[in-house]
CSV table of C-alpha atoms and ligand atoms in Angstrom, one decimal:
chain,number,residue,atom,x,y,z
V,1,MET,CA,23.4,81.9,-145.1
V,2,LYS,CA,20.4,79.7,-144.7
V,3,ARG,CA,19.6,76.5,-146.6
V,4,ILE,CA,15.9,75.9,-146.4
V,5,LEU,CA,13.6,73.0,-147.2
V,6,VAL,CA,10.0,74.1,-148.0
V,7,THR,CA,7.2,71.5,-147.8
V,8,GLY,CA,3.9,72.1,-149.7
V,9,ALA,CA,5.9,74.4,-152.0
V,10,GLY,CA,3.2,74.1,-154.8
V,11,GLY,CA,0.5,75.6,-152.6
V,12,GLN,CA,-0.7,79.2,-152.3
V,13,ILE,CA,2.0,80.4,-149.9
V,14,GLY,CA,4.8,78.1,-151.1
V,15,SER,CA,4.5,79.1,-154.8
V,16,GLU,CA,5.6,82.7,-153.8
V,17,LEU,CA,7.6,82.0,-150.7
V,18,VAL,CA,10.1,79.8,-152.6
V,19,VAL,CA,10.7,82.4,-155.2
V,20,LYS,CA,11.2,85.1,-152.6
V,21,LEU,CA,13.5,82.9,-150.5
V,22,ARG,CA,15.6,82.1,-153.6
V,23,GLU,CA,16.0,85.8,-154.4
V,24,ILE,CA,17.4,86.3,-150.8
V,25,TYR,CA,19.3,83.2,-150.1
V,26,GLY,CA,20.2,81.9,-153.6
V,27,ASP,CA,18.5,79.3,-155.8
V,28,ALA,CA,20.6,76.4,-154.6
V,29,ASN,CA,19.8,77.1,-151.0
V,30,VAL,CA,16.0,76.7,-151.2
V,31,ILE,CA,14.8,73.2,-151.8
V,32,ALA,CA,11.1,73.2,-152.8
V,33,SER,CA,9.1,70.0,-152.1
V,34,ASP,CA,5.6,68.9,-152.7
V,35,ILE,CA,3.6,65.7,-152.9
V,36,ARG,CA,3.4,66.1,-156.6
V,37,VAL,CA,5.5,67.7,-159.4
V,38,VAL,CA,4.8,71.5,-159.5
V,39,GLU,CA,5.0,73.9,-162.5
V,40,GLY,CA,5.9,77.5,-162.7
V,41,GLU,CA,8.8,79.4,-161.0
V,42,VAL,CA,9.1,76.9,-158.1
V,43,ALA,CA,10.3,74.3,-160.6
V,44,ASN,CA,13.3,76.6,-161.6
V,45,GLY,CA,15.5,75.3,-158.8
V,46,PRO,CA,16.0,72.3,-156.5
V,47,PHE,CA,12.8,70.3,-156.2
V,48,GLU,CA,12.0,67.0,-154.5
V,49,ILE,CA,8.8,65.0,-154.2
V,50,VAL,CA,8.0,64.7,-150.5
V,51,ASP,CA,4.9,63.3,-148.9
V,52,VAL,CA,4.9,64.8,-145.4
V,53,THR,CA,3.2,61.7,-143.9
V,54,ASP,CA,6.5,59.9,-144.7
V,55,GLU,CA,9.0,61.0,-142.0
V,56,GLN,CA,11.8,58.9,-143.5
V,57,ARG,CA,11.5,60.8,-146.8
V,58,ILE,CA,11.5,64.2,-145.2
V,59,TYR,CA,14.6,63.2,-143.2
V,60,GLN,CA,16.4,61.9,-146.3
V,61,VAL,CA,15.8,65.1,-148.3
V,62,ALA,CA,16.7,67.4,-145.4
V,63,LYS,CA,19.9,65.4,-144.8
V,64,ASP,CA,20.9,65.0,-148.5
V,65,TYR,CA,20.6,68.8,-149.0
V,66,GLN,CA,22.2,69.6,-145.6
V,67,VAL,CA,19.5,72.1,-144.8
V,68,ASP,CA,19.5,74.1,-141.6
V,69,THR,CA,15.9,75.3,-141.8
V,70,VAL,CA,12.5,73.8,-142.6
V,71,MET,CA,9.4,75.7,-143.5
V,72,HIS,CA,6.5,73.4,-143.2
V,73,LEU,CA,3.6,74.6,-145.3
V,74,ALA,CA,1.9,71.3,-146.4
V,75,ALA,CA,-1.6,71.2,-144.9
V,76,LEU,CA,-5.3,70.9,-145.8
V,77,LEU,CA,-7.3,74.1,-145.3
V,78,SER,CA,-10.5,74.6,-143.3
V,79,ALA,CA,-13.3,73.8,-145.7
V,80,THR,CA,-11.5,70.7,-147.0
V,81,ALA,CA,-10.7,69.5,-143.5
V,82,GLU,CA,-14.4,69.7,-142.6
V,83,LYS,CA,-15.2,67.3,-145.5
V,84,ILE,CA,-12.5,64.8,-144.7
V,85,PRO,CA,-11.6,65.3,-141.0
V,86,LYS,CA,-9.7,62.0,-140.4
V,87,LYS,CA,-7.5,62.6,-143.4
V,88,ALA,CA,-7.0,66.3,-142.3
V,89,TRP,CA,-5.8,65.0,-138.9
V,90,ASP,CA,-3.4,62.6,-140.6
V,91,ILE,CA,-1.9,65.2,-142.9
V,92,ASN,CA,-2.0,68.2,-140.7
V,93,MET,CA,-0.9,66.6,-137.5
V,94,GLY,CA,1.0,63.7,-138.9
V,95,GLY,CA,2.9,66.0,-141.3
V,96,LEU,CA,3.7,68.5,-138.6
V,97,MET,CA,4.9,65.8,-136.1
V,98,ASN,CA,7.1,64.2,-138.7
V,99,THR,CA,8.6,67.5,-139.8
V,100,LEU,CA,9.2,68.6,-136.2
V,101,GLU,CA,10.9,65.2,-135.5
V,102,VAL,CA,13.2,65.8,-138.4
V,103,ALA,CA,13.9,69.3,-137.1
V,104,ARG,CA,14.8,67.8,-133.7
V,105,GLU,CA,17.0,65.1,-135.2
V,106,LEU,CA,18.9,67.4,-137.5
V,107,ASN,CA,18.8,70.5,-135.3
V,108,LEU,CA,16.9,72.7,-137.9
V,109,GLN,CA,15.2,76.0,-137.4
V,110,PHE,CA,11.5,75.5,-138.0
V,111,PHE,CA,8.6,77.5,-139.3
V,112,THR,CA,5.0,76.5,-139.7
V,113,PRO,CA,1.9,78.7,-140.0
V,114,SER,CA,-1.1,78.7,-137.7
V,115,SER,CA,-4.2,80.5,-138.6
V,116,ILE,CA,-7.1,82.7,-137.4
V,117,GLY,CA,-8.9,79.3,-137.6
V,118,ALA,CA,-7.2,78.4,-134.3
V,119,PHE,CA,-9.8,80.5,-132.6
V,120,GLY,CA,-13.4,79.5,-131.9
V,121,PRO,CA,-16.8,80.9,-131.1
V,122,SER,CA,-16.0,81.5,-127.4
V,123,THR,CA,-12.9,83.6,-128.3
V,124,PRO,CA,-13.3,87.4,-128.0
V,125,LYS,CA,-14.3,88.4,-131.6
V,126,ASP,CA,-12.9,91.9,-131.9
V,127,ASN,CA,-9.2,92.8,-131.6
V,128,THR,CA,-8.7,89.2,-130.4
V,129,PRO,CA,-5.8,89.1,-128.0
V,130,GLN,CA,-2.6,87.2,-128.6
V,131,ASP,CA,-3.2,85.0,-125.6
V,132,THR,CA,-6.8,84.1,-125.2
V,133,LEU,CA,-9.4,81.4,-125.1
V,134,GLN,CA,-9.0,78.9,-128.0
V,135,ARG,CA,-11.8,76.3,-128.3
V,136,PRO,CA,-12.2,76.0,-132.1
V,137,THR,CA,-15.1,74.0,-133.4
V,138,THR,CA,-13.5,72.8,-136.8
V,139,MET,CA,-11.1,70.0,-137.5
V,140,TYR,CA,-8.7,72.6,-139.0
V,141,GLY,CA,-8.9,74.7,-135.8
V,142,VAL,CA,-8.3,71.7,-133.6
V,143,ASN,CA,-5.2,70.9,-135.8
V,144,LYS,CA,-4.0,74.5,-135.6
V,145,VAL,CA,-4.3,74.8,-131.8
V,146,SER,CA,-2.7,71.4,-131.4
V,147,GLY,CA,0.1,72.5,-133.8
V,148,GLU,CA,0.8,75.7,-131.9
V,149,LEU,CA,1.1,73.7,-128.7
V,150,LEU,CA,3.3,71.0,-130.3
V,151,CYS,CA,5.7,73.6,-131.6
V,152,ASP,CA,5.9,75.2,-128.2
V,153,TYR,CA,6.5,71.7,-126.8
V,154,TYR,CA,9.4,71.0,-129.2
V,155,TYR,CA,11.0,74.3,-128.2
V,156,GLU,CA,10.6,73.8,-124.5
V,157,ARG,CA,11.4,70.1,-124.4
V,158,PHE,CA,14.0,69.8,-127.1
V,159,GLY,CA,15.2,73.3,-127.8
V,160,VAL,CA,14.0,73.2,-131.5
V,161,ASP,CA,14.0,76.8,-132.7
V,162,THR,CA,10.3,76.7,-133.7
V,163,ARG,CA,8.6,79.9,-134.9
V,164,GLY,CA,5.1,80.7,-136.4
V,165,VAL,CA,2.4,83.1,-137.1
V,166,ARG,CA,-1.4,82.9,-137.2
V,167,PHE,CA,-2.2,83.9,-140.8
V,168,PRO,CA,-5.4,85.6,-141.8
V,169,GLY,CA,-7.0,84.7,-145.1
V,170,LEU,CA,-4.2,85.2,-147.7
V,171,ILE,CA,-4.9,87.1,-150.9
V,172,SER,CA,-2.7,86.6,-154.0
V,173,TYR,CA,-2.9,86.6,-157.8
V,174,VAL,CA,-0.1,84.0,-158.3
V,175,ALA,CA,-1.5,80.7,-157.0
V,176,PRO,CA,-5.1,80.1,-156.0
V,177,PRO,CA,-5.9,79.0,-152.4
V,178,GLY,CA,-7.7,75.6,-152.2
V,179,GLY,CA,-10.3,74.5,-149.8
V,180,GLY,CA,-10.2,77.5,-147.5
V,181,THR,CA,-13.1,79.5,-145.9
V,182,THR,CA,-11.5,82.8,-146.9
V,183,ASP,CA,-11.0,81.8,-150.6
V,184,TYR,CA,-13.9,84.1,-151.7
V,185,ALA,CA,-11.6,87.1,-151.2
V,186,VAL,CA,-9.4,85.8,-154.0
V,187,GLU,CA,-12.2,84.6,-156.3
V,188,ILE,CA,-13.9,87.9,-156.1
V,189,TYR,CA,-11.0,89.6,-157.9
V,190,TYR,CA,-10.8,87.0,-160.7
V,191,GLU,CA,-14.6,87.3,-161.3
V,192,ALA,CA,-14.5,91.1,-161.2
V,193,ILE,CA,-12.1,91.0,-164.1
V,194,LYS,CA,-13.8,88.2,-166.0
V,195,GLN,CA,-17.5,89.0,-165.5
V,196,GLN,CA,-17.7,92.2,-163.5
V,197,LYS,CA,-19.8,90.3,-160.9
V,198,TYR,CA,-19.4,87.7,-158.2
V,199,THR,CA,-21.7,85.6,-156.0
V,200,SER,CA,-20.3,85.3,-152.5
V,201,TYR,CA,-20.7,82.1,-150.4
V,202,ILE,CA,-19.9,84.2,-147.3
V,203,ALA,CA,-22.8,86.4,-146.0
V,204,GLU,CA,-22.8,90.2,-146.1
V,205,GLY,CA,-21.5,91.6,-142.8
V,206,THR,CA,-19.2,88.6,-142.0
V,207,TYR,CA,-15.9,90.1,-141.0
V,208,MET,CA,-12.6,88.1,-141.2
V,209,ASP,CA,-9.0,89.1,-141.2
V,210,MET,CA,-7.2,89.1,-144.6
V,211,MET,CA,-3.7,89.9,-145.7
V,212,TYR,CA,-2.0,90.5,-149.1
V,213,MET,CA,0.6,87.9,-149.9
V,214,PRO,CA,3.7,90.2,-150.0
V,215,ASP,CA,3.0,91.2,-146.3
V,216,ALA,CA,2.6,87.5,-145.4
V,217,LEU,CA,6.0,86.6,-147.0
V,218,GLU,CA,7.7,89.5,-145.4
V,219,ALA,CA,6.4,88.4,-142.0
V,220,ILE,CA,7.8,84.9,-142.4
V,221,ILE,CA,11.2,86.1,-143.4
V,222,GLN,CA,11.3,88.8,-140.7
V,223,LEU,CA,10.2,86.3,-138.0
V,224,MET,CA,12.8,83.7,-139.0
V,225,GLU,CA,15.5,86.3,-139.0
V,226,ALA,CA,14.4,87.8,-135.7
V,227,ASP,CA,16.6,87.9,-132.6
V,228,PRO,CA,15.5,84.9,-130.6
V,229,THR,CA,16.1,86.6,-127.3
V,230,LYS,CA,13.3,89.1,-128.1
V,231,LEU,CA,10.7,86.4,-128.8
V,232,ILE,CA,8.3,85.7,-126.0
V,233,HIS,CA,5.7,83.9,-128.0
V,234,ARG,CA,7.7,82.2,-130.7
V,235,ASN,CA,4.8,80.3,-132.2
V,236,ALA,CA,1.4,81.5,-133.3
V,237,PHE,CA,1.9,85.3,-133.4
V,238,ASN,CA,-1.3,87.0,-134.3
V,239,ILE,CA,-0.6,89.1,-137.5
V,240,ALA,CA,-3.3,91.4,-138.9
V,241,ALA,CA,-3.6,93.7,-141.9
V,242,ILE,CA,-7.2,94.0,-143.2
V,243,SER,CA,-10.4,93.2,-141.4
V,244,ALA,CA,-13.1,93.0,-144.1
V,245,GLU,CA,-16.5,91.7,-145.1
V,246,PRO,CA,-17.6,90.9,-148.7
V,247,MET,CA,-19.1,94.4,-149.2
V,248,ASP,CA,-15.7,96.0,-148.3
V,249,PHE,CA,-14.1,94.1,-151.2
V,250,ALA,CA,-17.0,95.1,-153.5
V,251,LYS,CA,-16.6,98.8,-152.7
V,252,ALA,CA,-12.9,98.6,-153.2
V,253,ILE,CA,-13.3,96.9,-156.6
V,254,GLN,CA,-16.0,99.4,-157.6
V,255,LYS,CA,-13.5,102.2,-157.4
V,256,HIS,CA,-11.9,100.6,-160.5
V,257,ILE,CA,-14.8,98.7,-162.0
V,258,PRO,CA,-17.9,100.8,-161.2
V,259,GLN,CA,-20.3,98.3,-162.8
V,260,PHE,CA,-19.1,95.4,-160.5
V,261,GLU,CA,-22.0,93.7,-158.8
V,262,LEU,CA,-21.9,91.5,-155.7
V,263,THR,CA,-24.7,89.0,-154.8
V,264,PHE,CA,-24.9,86.4,-152.1
V,265,GLU,CA,-25.6,82.6,-152.1
V,266,VAL,CA,-24.4,81.5,-148.7
V,267,ASP,CA,-22.7,78.1,-148.2
V,268,PRO,CA,-23.8,77.0,-144.7
V,269,VAL,CA,-20.7,75.0,-144.1
V,270,ARG,CA,-18.2,77.7,-144.8
V,271,GLN,CA,-20.4,80.3,-143.2
V,272,LYS,CA,-20.5,78.4,-140.0
V,273,ILE,CA,-16.7,78.2,-140.0
V,274,ALA,CA,-16.4,81.9,-140.7
V,275,ASP,CA,-18.9,82.7,-137.9
V,276,SER,CA,-16.7,80.9,-135.5
V,277,TRP,CA,-13.6,83.0,-136.4
V,278,PRO,CA,-12.7,86.5,-135.1
V,279,ASN,CA,-13.7,89.7,-136.9
V,280,SER,CA,-10.2,91.1,-136.3
V,281,ILE,CA,-7.1,90.1,-134.3
V,282,ASP,CA,-4.6,92.1,-132.4
V,283,SER,CA,-1.1,91.9,-133.7
V,284,SER,CA,0.7,94.0,-131.1
V,285,ALA,CA,2.8,91.1,-129.8
V,286,ALA,CA,4.3,90.6,-133.3
V,287,GLU,CA,4.8,94.3,-133.6
V,288,GLU,CA,6.6,94.6,-130.3
V,289,GLU,CA,8.6,91.3,-130.4
V,290,TRP,CA,9.9,91.3,-134.0
V,291,GLY,CA,8.7,94.5,-135.7
V,292,PHE,CA,5.8,93.1,-137.8
V,293,GLN,CA,4.1,95.8,-139.9
V,294,ALA,CA,1.7,95.2,-142.8
V,295,LYS,CA,2.1,97.6,-145.7
V,296,TYR,CA,-1.1,96.9,-147.7
V,297,ASP,CA,-4.6,98.1,-146.9
V,298,ILE,CA,-7.6,96.9,-148.9
V,299,ASP,CA,-7.4,99.8,-151.5
V,300,ARG,CA,-3.7,99.3,-152.2
V,301,MET,CA,-4.1,95.6,-152.4
V,302,THR,CA,-7.2,95.8,-154.7
V,303,LYS,CA,-5.5,98.1,-157.2
V,304,GLU,CA,-2.6,95.7,-157.5
V,305,MET,CA,-4.8,92.5,-157.6
V,306,LEU,CA,-6.9,93.9,-160.4
V,307,GLU,CA,-4.0,95.1,-162.4
V,308,LYS,CA,-2.1,91.8,-162.1
V,309,ILE,CA,-5.1,89.6,-162.8
V,310,ALA,CA,-6.0,91.6,-165.8
V,311,GLU,CA,-2.5,91.2,-167.1
V,312,LYS,CA,-2.5,87.5,-166.3
V,313,LEU,CA,-5.8,86.8,-168.1
V,314,LYS,CA,-5.0,88.8,-171.2
N,401,AKB,C1,-8.7,79.0,-144.6
N,401,AKB,O1,-9.7,79.7,-144.9
N,401,AKB,O2,-8.9,77.8,-144.2
N,401,AKB,C2,-7.4,79.6,-144.5
N,401,AKB,C3,-7.0,80.2,-143.2
N,401,AKB,C4,-7.6,81.5,-142.7
N,401,AKB,O3,-6.3,79.6,-142.4
N,401,AKB,N1,-7.2,80.7,-145.5
């Protein structure tokens, strides 16, 4: 049985991951933590305030609860990191280093997500291979590539059981993303229900990989349970589900809300980030090494997103 500390538990992934982990491993075995008090289901179980730039605090909480695993989610996303690059470095890299150190000291299994943001404009854009050129041009991307290498280093040098995936844009109706480039793909569903129209800050024809949250959560759990002898890559597995541009979301929404209208008002900062990322990535290494398989395509996800948001906004 695992006993897991989750950092950044109030964020988009954490809000759902904690609930799912508690269903599997029991409420007492999943310790949620965040820099501030969180509300909602995450609060219905062990919770601690943890600032990931404070290594001592991470160590103390991990030790007090005798955890054997840490899932490190606390990070600033791509658009925010572009606005405050120095702070992004401190939180994204400092937080990762601190959490890895605690994992080394207490011999914990370790998960942290990388992202499609770890790729850059010189990376092959279509069906981006698992192992390829990574020269990102954003602070977030620099953090993510460095993080992938750091996790590999902690495994090679100290034997820490580090594991990770490169997440696409994650889409969910539970907690909103904050400060990402792919956030439009969540906002579009809320606006479809509220106003039957949406103005996209990402230009028509800009493809990026996206994934529905249940597939993302399943991937984390499956990878953490995977037989280590089968893992060649360990950290930064490409995982893909849906490669889409804004019009693909509009068309999927129009199957349920025919009057839905999509217009464009491009934000140059986020567009530049999106243009530097792949159109679609190849997840065959994850499929072969630990059996990754996404269940949701854009139509199945859209139906569920619209139903759940309509219920939520009633
Ligand atoms: C972002 O847009 O910054 C994130 C990501 C793809 O890592 N959603």
